[in-house]
Amino acid sequence: MKRAVVVFSGGQDSTTCLIQALHQYDEVHCVTFDYGQRHRAEIEIAQQLAVKLGARAHKTLDVGLLNELAVSSLTRDSIPVPDYDPDASGIPSTFVPGRNILFLTLTAIYAYQVQAEAIITGVCETDFSGYPDCRDEFVKALHQAVNLGMASNIRFETPLMWLNKAETWALADRWGKLDLVRNETLTCYNGIKGDGCGECAACNLRANGLNQYLADKVGVMAQMKRKTGLN
Amino acid sequence: MKRAVVVFSGGQDSTTCLIQALHQYDEVHCVTFDYGQRHRAEIEIAQQLAVKLGARAHKTLDVGLLNELAVSSLTRDSIPVPDYDPDASGIPSTFVPGRNILFLTLTAIYAYQVQAEAIITGVCETDFSGYPDCRDEFVKALHQAVNLGMASNIRFETPLMWLNKAETWALADRWGKLDLVRNETLTCYNGIKGDGCGECAACNLRANGLNQYLADKVGVMAQMKRKTGLN
């Protein structure tokens, strides 16, 4: 019995990871993180998609404590943290670095509990958005630390690490689910499913990738297969 | 301005770490984790001790989500996790491995936000209690991963890593705080401050260490100084 856990937001990337995992594992679990900032719709869509696609279990974890670690929160504590000037250091007061460190750690703990052999995350160094905890070198280091810390041997899989958005669309198509990913996932910052609002940065990135794939299906598919080793 | 963050429970070990940190840093912050299992008294004692000893700030973080990751919780979800037989695998259903991975990760995120140069934890390999996430090798690996993930350079200090309990008492005495640690910290599983109930495993370990130190103050103090490099 091969079992895996997918870090699942209901967006394009993690849905594509889930689709592939369901082909490669006997049993797939999904973990979704709720940290208040996201549209409620996003969590509902994730839950519905997990069931529809055939995940064996779906767990939503409340990580609201991340907001307690934002600089803006630290300054209104019982013993208040001294005044920091976020502007001076260039850190926005509500941005909390290390978010993905936390998500992967919690997913690995979940995986340990359900005796899964792998966790799967859709992070991607190609679309590297300035978050160092999405880079390959970091994921490998955390894999090492987490397995030492639990005396475990859980794989960390990052199937999208080296793909661009067009190739990620090709991967969904490879598994016969391009339309499903296009119509039923939520990536839009304004919380609109499918092709979204068409104006936010997330919609633009997604649409550009799709257009690039549709303009050269054969070429992009071949590129994706070369990178992933899929046939 | 040298700033550090101490993982602080209000027990003997972390209080000794806090006392030393207050001598070695200009400003010390404390972080305490609330995960429901502990006596409320423990958190109140931690808060009072942090103020009394001179910490600049004290933050209590609610990590109740750890309980959501216990096997016993996973089986009563909206889409329930399949039946696992914890007895078969030898895992108690309420034990969550990886707890210290989570605590250190959150402390490092806090340290990043307040621009501290170090986090300090009282974990100890000598009294190694079966938790792999208290071992030196693990702490070093997590240090590497967390700093890669935040593009930061935060030290992970473990001043008690190689000390036995008698030597930890000597360390408190070295900083002139043996009586304070003895009378005002809480280690007892039954929630009784100071020398505690005298019957639980924690009280026994603590009392044995203290008796060993009091029986040979000069020898144990010398041993502690040799290990720590203190004069």
PDB file of N, CA and C in Angstrom, chain A residues 78-79, chain B residues 6-12 14-15 18 29-34 38-55 57-61 180 184-187 193:
ATOM      1  N   SER A  78       0.815  41.187  25.637  1.00  0.00           N
ATOM      2  CA  SER A  78       0.675  41.535  27.052  1.00  0.00           C
ATOM      3  C   SER A  78       1.942  42.221  27.550  1.00  0.00           C
ATOM      4  N   ILE A  79       3.082  41.626  27.275  1.00  0.00           N
ATOM      5  CA  ILE A  79       4.335  42.354  27.480  1.00  0.00           C
ATOM      6  C   ILE A  79       4.773  42.735  26.078  1.00  0.00           C
TER       7      ILE A  79
ATOM      8  N   VAL B   6      14.476  33.033  23.734  1.00  0.00           N
ATOM      9  CA  VAL B   6      14.585  31.777  24.470  1.00  0.00           C
ATOM     10  C   VAL B   6      13.263  31.010  24.390  1.00  0.00           C
ATOM     11  N   VAL B   7      13.339  29.721  24.039  1.00  0.00           N
ATOM     12  CA  VAL B   7      12.174  28.840  24.133  1.00  0.00           C
ATOM     13  C   VAL B   7      11.972  28.568  25.620  1.00  0.00           C
ATOM     14  N   PHE B   8      10.860  29.072  26.176  1.00  0.00           N
ATOM     15  CA  PHE B   8      10.763  29.187  27.629  1.00  0.00           C
ATOM     16  C   PHE B   8       9.510  28.513  28.168  1.00  0.00           C
ATOM     17  N   SER B   9       9.691  27.490  29.017  1.00  0.00           N
ATOM     18  CA  SER B   9       8.534  26.801  29.597  1.00  0.00           C
ATOM     19  C   SER B   9       8.327  27.161  31.057  1.00  0.00           C
ATOM     20  N   GLY B  10       9.323  27.812  31.666  1.00  0.00           N
ATOM     21  CA  GLY B  10       9.229  28.083  33.099  1.00  0.00           C
ATOM     22  C   GLY B  10       9.750  26.928  33.949  1.00  0.00           C
ATOM     23  N   GLY B  11      10.311  25.908  33.308  1.00  0.00           N
ATOM     24  CA  GLY B  11      10.908  24.794  34.045  1.00  0.00           C
ATOM     25  C   GLY B  11      12.374  25.069  34.357  1.00  0.00           C
ATOM     26  N   GLN B  12      13.015  24.105  35.007  1.00  0.00           N
ATOM     27  CA  GLN B  12      14.410  24.279  35.420  1.00  0.00           C
ATOM     28  C   GLN B  12      15.334  24.591  34.236  1.00  0.00           C
ATOM     29  N   SER B  14      14.853  25.577  30.911  1.00  0.00           N
ATOM     30  CA  SER B  14      14.726  26.800  30.111  1.00  0.00           C
ATOM     31  C   SER B  14      14.921  28.049  30.976  1.00  0.00           C
ATOM     32  N   THR B  15      14.613  27.958  32.278  1.00  0.00           N
ATOM     33  CA  THR B  15      14.871  29.106  33.157  1.00  0.00           C
ATOM     34  C   THR B  15      16.377  29.326  33.292  1.00  0.00           C
ATOM     35  N   LEU B  18      17.468  31.010  30.246  1.00  0.00           N
ATOM     36  CA  LEU B  18      17.068  32.425  30.246  1.00  0.00           C
ATOM     37  C   LEU B  18      18.020  33.255  31.111  1.00  0.00           C
ATOM     38  N   HIS B  29      14.060  37.901  24.553  1.00  0.00           N
ATOM     39  CA  HIS B  29      12.626  37.641  24.425  1.00  0.00           C
ATOM     40  C   HIS B  29      12.365  36.183  24.785  1.00  0.00           C
ATOM     41  N   CYS B  30      11.159  35.916  25.320  1.00  0.00           N
ATOM     42  CA  CYS B  30      10.783  34.536  25.629  1.00  0.00           C
ATOM     43  C   CYS B  30       9.573  34.123  24.802  1.00  0.00           C
ATOM     44  N   VAL B  31       9.575  32.871  24.341  1.00  0.00           N
ATOM     45  CA  VAL B  31       8.412  32.305  23.660  1.00  0.00           C
ATOM     46  C   VAL B  31       7.982  31.048  24.415  1.00  0.00           C
ATOM     47  N   THR B  32       6.686  30.984  24.762  1.00  0.00           N
ATOM     48  CA  THR B  32       6.140  29.821  25.464  1.00  0.00           C
ATOM     49  C   THR B  32       5.049  29.187  24.604  1.00  0.00           C
ATOM     50  N   PHE B  33       5.040  27.864  24.538  1.00  0.00           N
ATOM     51  CA  PHE B  33       4.060  27.166  23.696  1.00  0.00           C
ATOM     52  C   PHE B  33       2.934  26.575  24.529  1.00  0.00           C
ATOM     53  N   ASP B  34       1.723  26.901  24.115  1.00  0.00           N
ATOM     54  CA  ASP B  34       0.529  26.427  24.797  1.00  0.00           C
ATOM     55  C   ASP B  34      -0.128  25.384  23.906  1.00  0.00           C
ATOM     56  N   ARG B  38      -0.551  21.165  29.042  1.00  0.00           N
ATOM     57  CA  ARG B  38       0.154  21.619  30.238  1.00  0.00           C
ATOM     58  C   ARG B  38      -0.811  22.267  31.240  1.00  0.00           C
ATOM     59  N   HIS B  39      -0.386  22.263  32.498  1.00  0.00           N
ATOM     60  CA  HIS B  39      -1.142  22.981  33.516  1.00  0.00           C
ATOM     61  C   HIS B  39      -1.148  24.460  33.183  1.00  0.00           C
ATOM     62  N   ARG B  40      -2.302  25.103  33.339  1.00  0.00           N
ATOM     63  CA  ARG B  40      -2.363  26.554  33.144  1.00  0.00           C
ATOM     64  C   ARG B  40      -1.307  27.234  34.012  1.00  0.00           C
ATOM     65  N   ALA B  41      -1.104  26.698  35.209  1.00  0.00           N
ATOM     66  CA  ALA B  41      -0.138  27.289  36.140  1.00  0.00           C
ATOM     67  C   ALA B  41       1.229  27.427  35.480  1.00  0.00           C
ATOM     68  N   GLU B  42       1.562  26.481  34.619  1.00  0.00           N
ATOM     69  CA  GLU B  42       2.885  26.472  34.002  1.00  0.00           C
ATOM     70  C   GLU B  42       3.075  27.726  33.138  1.00  0.00           C
ATOM     71  N   ILE B  43       2.028  28.098  32.394  1.00  0.00           N
ATOM     72  CA  ILE B  43       2.136  29.265  31.528  1.00  0.00           C
ATOM     73  C   ILE B  43       2.182  30.546  32.362  1.00  0.00           C
ATOM     74  N   GLU B  44       1.380  30.582  33.425  1.00  0.00           N
ATOM     75  CA  GLU B  44       1.409  31.768  34.300  1.00  0.00           C
ATOM     76  C   GLU B  44       2.775  31.919  34.973  1.00  0.00           C
ATOM     77  N   ILE B  45       3.324  30.807  35.425  1.00  0.00           N
ATOM     78  CA  ILE B  45       4.651  30.854  36.049  1.00  0.00           C
ATOM     79  C   ILE B  45       5.690  31.330  35.036  1.00  0.00           C
ATOM     80  N   ALA B  46       5.580  30.854  33.805  1.00  0.00           N
ATOM     81  CA  ALA B  46       6.524  31.286  32.763  1.00  0.00           C
ATOM     82  C   ALA B  46       6.414  32.800  32.555  1.00  0.00           C
ATOM     83  N   GLN B  47       5.192  33.306  32.489  1.00  0.00           N
ATOM     84  CA  GLN B  47       5.006  34.747  32.268  1.00  0.00           C
ATOM     85  C   GLN B  47       5.596  35.562  33.420  1.00  0.00           C
ATOM     86  N   GLN B  48       5.285  35.126  34.649  1.00  0.00           N
ATOM     87  CA  GLN B  48       5.794  35.857  35.821  1.00  0.00           C
ATOM     88  C   GLN B  48       7.321  35.815  35.884  1.00  0.00           C
ATOM     89  N   LEU B  49       7.889  34.639  35.636  1.00  0.00           N
ATOM     90  CA  LEU B  49       9.348  34.499  35.689  1.00  0.00           C
ATOM     91  C   LEU B  49      10.028  35.353  34.618  1.00  0.00           C
ATOM     92  N   ALA B  50       9.440  35.389  33.419  1.00  0.00           N
ATOM     93  CA  ALA B  50      10.033  36.171  32.335  1.00  0.00           C
ATOM     94  C   ALA B  50      10.124  37.640  32.748  1.00  0.00           C
ATOM     95  N   VAL B  51       9.045  38.152  33.331  1.00  0.00           N
ATOM     96  CA  VAL B  51       9.028  39.553  33.778  1.00  0.00           C
ATOM     97  C   VAL B  51      10.031  39.753  34.917  1.00  0.00           C
ATOM     98  N   LYS B  52       9.957  38.894  35.915  1.00  0.00           N
ATOM     99  CA  LYS B  52      10.794  39.031  37.106  1.00  0.00           C
ATOM    100  C   LYS B  52      12.287  39.009  36.764  1.00  0.00           C
ATOM    101  N   LEU B  53      12.661  38.113  35.840  1.00  0.00           N
ATOM    102  CA  LEU B  53      14.083  37.972  35.510  1.00  0.00           C
ATOM    103  C   LEU B  53      14.575  39.079  34.580  1.00  0.00           C
ATOM    104  N   GLY B  54      13.644  39.741  33.898  1.00  0.00           N
ATOM    105  CA  GLY B  54      14.059  40.884  33.079  1.00  0.00           C
ATOM    106  C   GLY B  54      14.008  40.668  31.581  1.00  0.00           C
ATOM    107  N   ALA B  55      13.183  39.695  31.133  1.00  0.00           N
ATOM    108  CA  ALA B  55      13.011  39.537  29.683  1.00  0.00           C
ATOM    109  C   ALA B  55      12.325  40.792  29.145  1.00  0.00           C
ATOM    110  N   ALA B  57      10.412  40.906  26.412  1.00  0.00           N
ATOM    111  CA  ALA B  57       9.083  40.576  25.900  1.00  0.00           C
ATOM    112  C   ALA B  57       8.820  39.098  26.126  1.00  0.00           C
ATOM    113  N   HIS B  58       7.556  38.754  26.243  1.00  0.00           N
ATOM    114  CA  HIS B  58       7.169  37.358  26.410  1.00  0.00           C
ATOM    115  C   HIS B  58       5.980  37.068  25.515  1.00  0.00           C
ATOM    116  N   LYS B  59       6.110  36.033  24.694  1.00  0.00           N
ATOM    117  CA  LYS B  59       5.048  35.699  23.737  1.00  0.00           C
ATOM    118  C   LYS B  59       4.566  34.269  23.998  1.00  0.00           C
ATOM    119  N   THR B  60       3.258  34.110  24.200  1.00  0.00           N
ATOM    120  CA  THR B  60       2.700  32.762  24.317  1.00  0.00           C
ATOM    121  C   THR B  60       2.028  32.400  23.006  1.00  0.00           C
ATOM    122  N   LEU B  61       2.444  31.298  22.417  1.00  0.00           N
ATOM    123  CA  LEU B  61       1.877  30.879  21.131  1.00  0.00           C
ATOM    124  C   LEU B  61       0.995  29.651  21.317  1.00  0.00           C
ATOM    125  N   LEU B 180      16.684  30.633  43.226  1.00  0.00           N
ATOM    126  CA  LEU B 180      15.543  31.046  42.403  1.00  0.00           C
ATOM    127  C   LEU B 180      15.056  29.889  41.537  1.00  0.00           C
ATOM    128  N   GLU B 184      11.330  28.654  42.283  1.00  0.00           N
ATOM    129  CA  GLU B 184      10.312  29.343  41.488  1.00  0.00           C
ATOM    130  C   GLU B 184      10.011  28.733  40.130  1.00  0.00           C
ATOM    131  N   THR B 185      10.734  27.683  39.758  1.00  0.00           N
ATOM    132  CA  THR B 185      10.419  27.060  38.471  1.00  0.00           C
ATOM    133  C   THR B 185       9.482  25.877  38.687  1.00  0.00           C
ATOM    134  N   LEU B 186       8.852  25.450  37.596  1.00  0.00           N
ATOM    135  CA  LEU B 186       7.899  24.347  37.666  1.00  0.00           C
ATOM    136  C   LEU B 186       8.313  23.241  36.701  1.00  0.00           C
ATOM    137  N   THR B 187       8.666  22.091  37.241  1.00  0.00           N
ATOM    138  CA  THR B 187       9.044  20.948  36.417  1.00  0.00           C
ATOM    139  C   THR B 187       8.084  19.785  36.642  1.00  0.00           C
ATOM    140  N   LYS B 193       5.009  23.820  42.064  1.00  0.00           N
ATOM    141  CA  LYS B 193       6.223  24.622  41.890  1.00  0.00           C
ATOM    142  C   LYS B 193       7.338  24.165  42.835  1.00  0.00           C
TER     143      LYS B 193
END
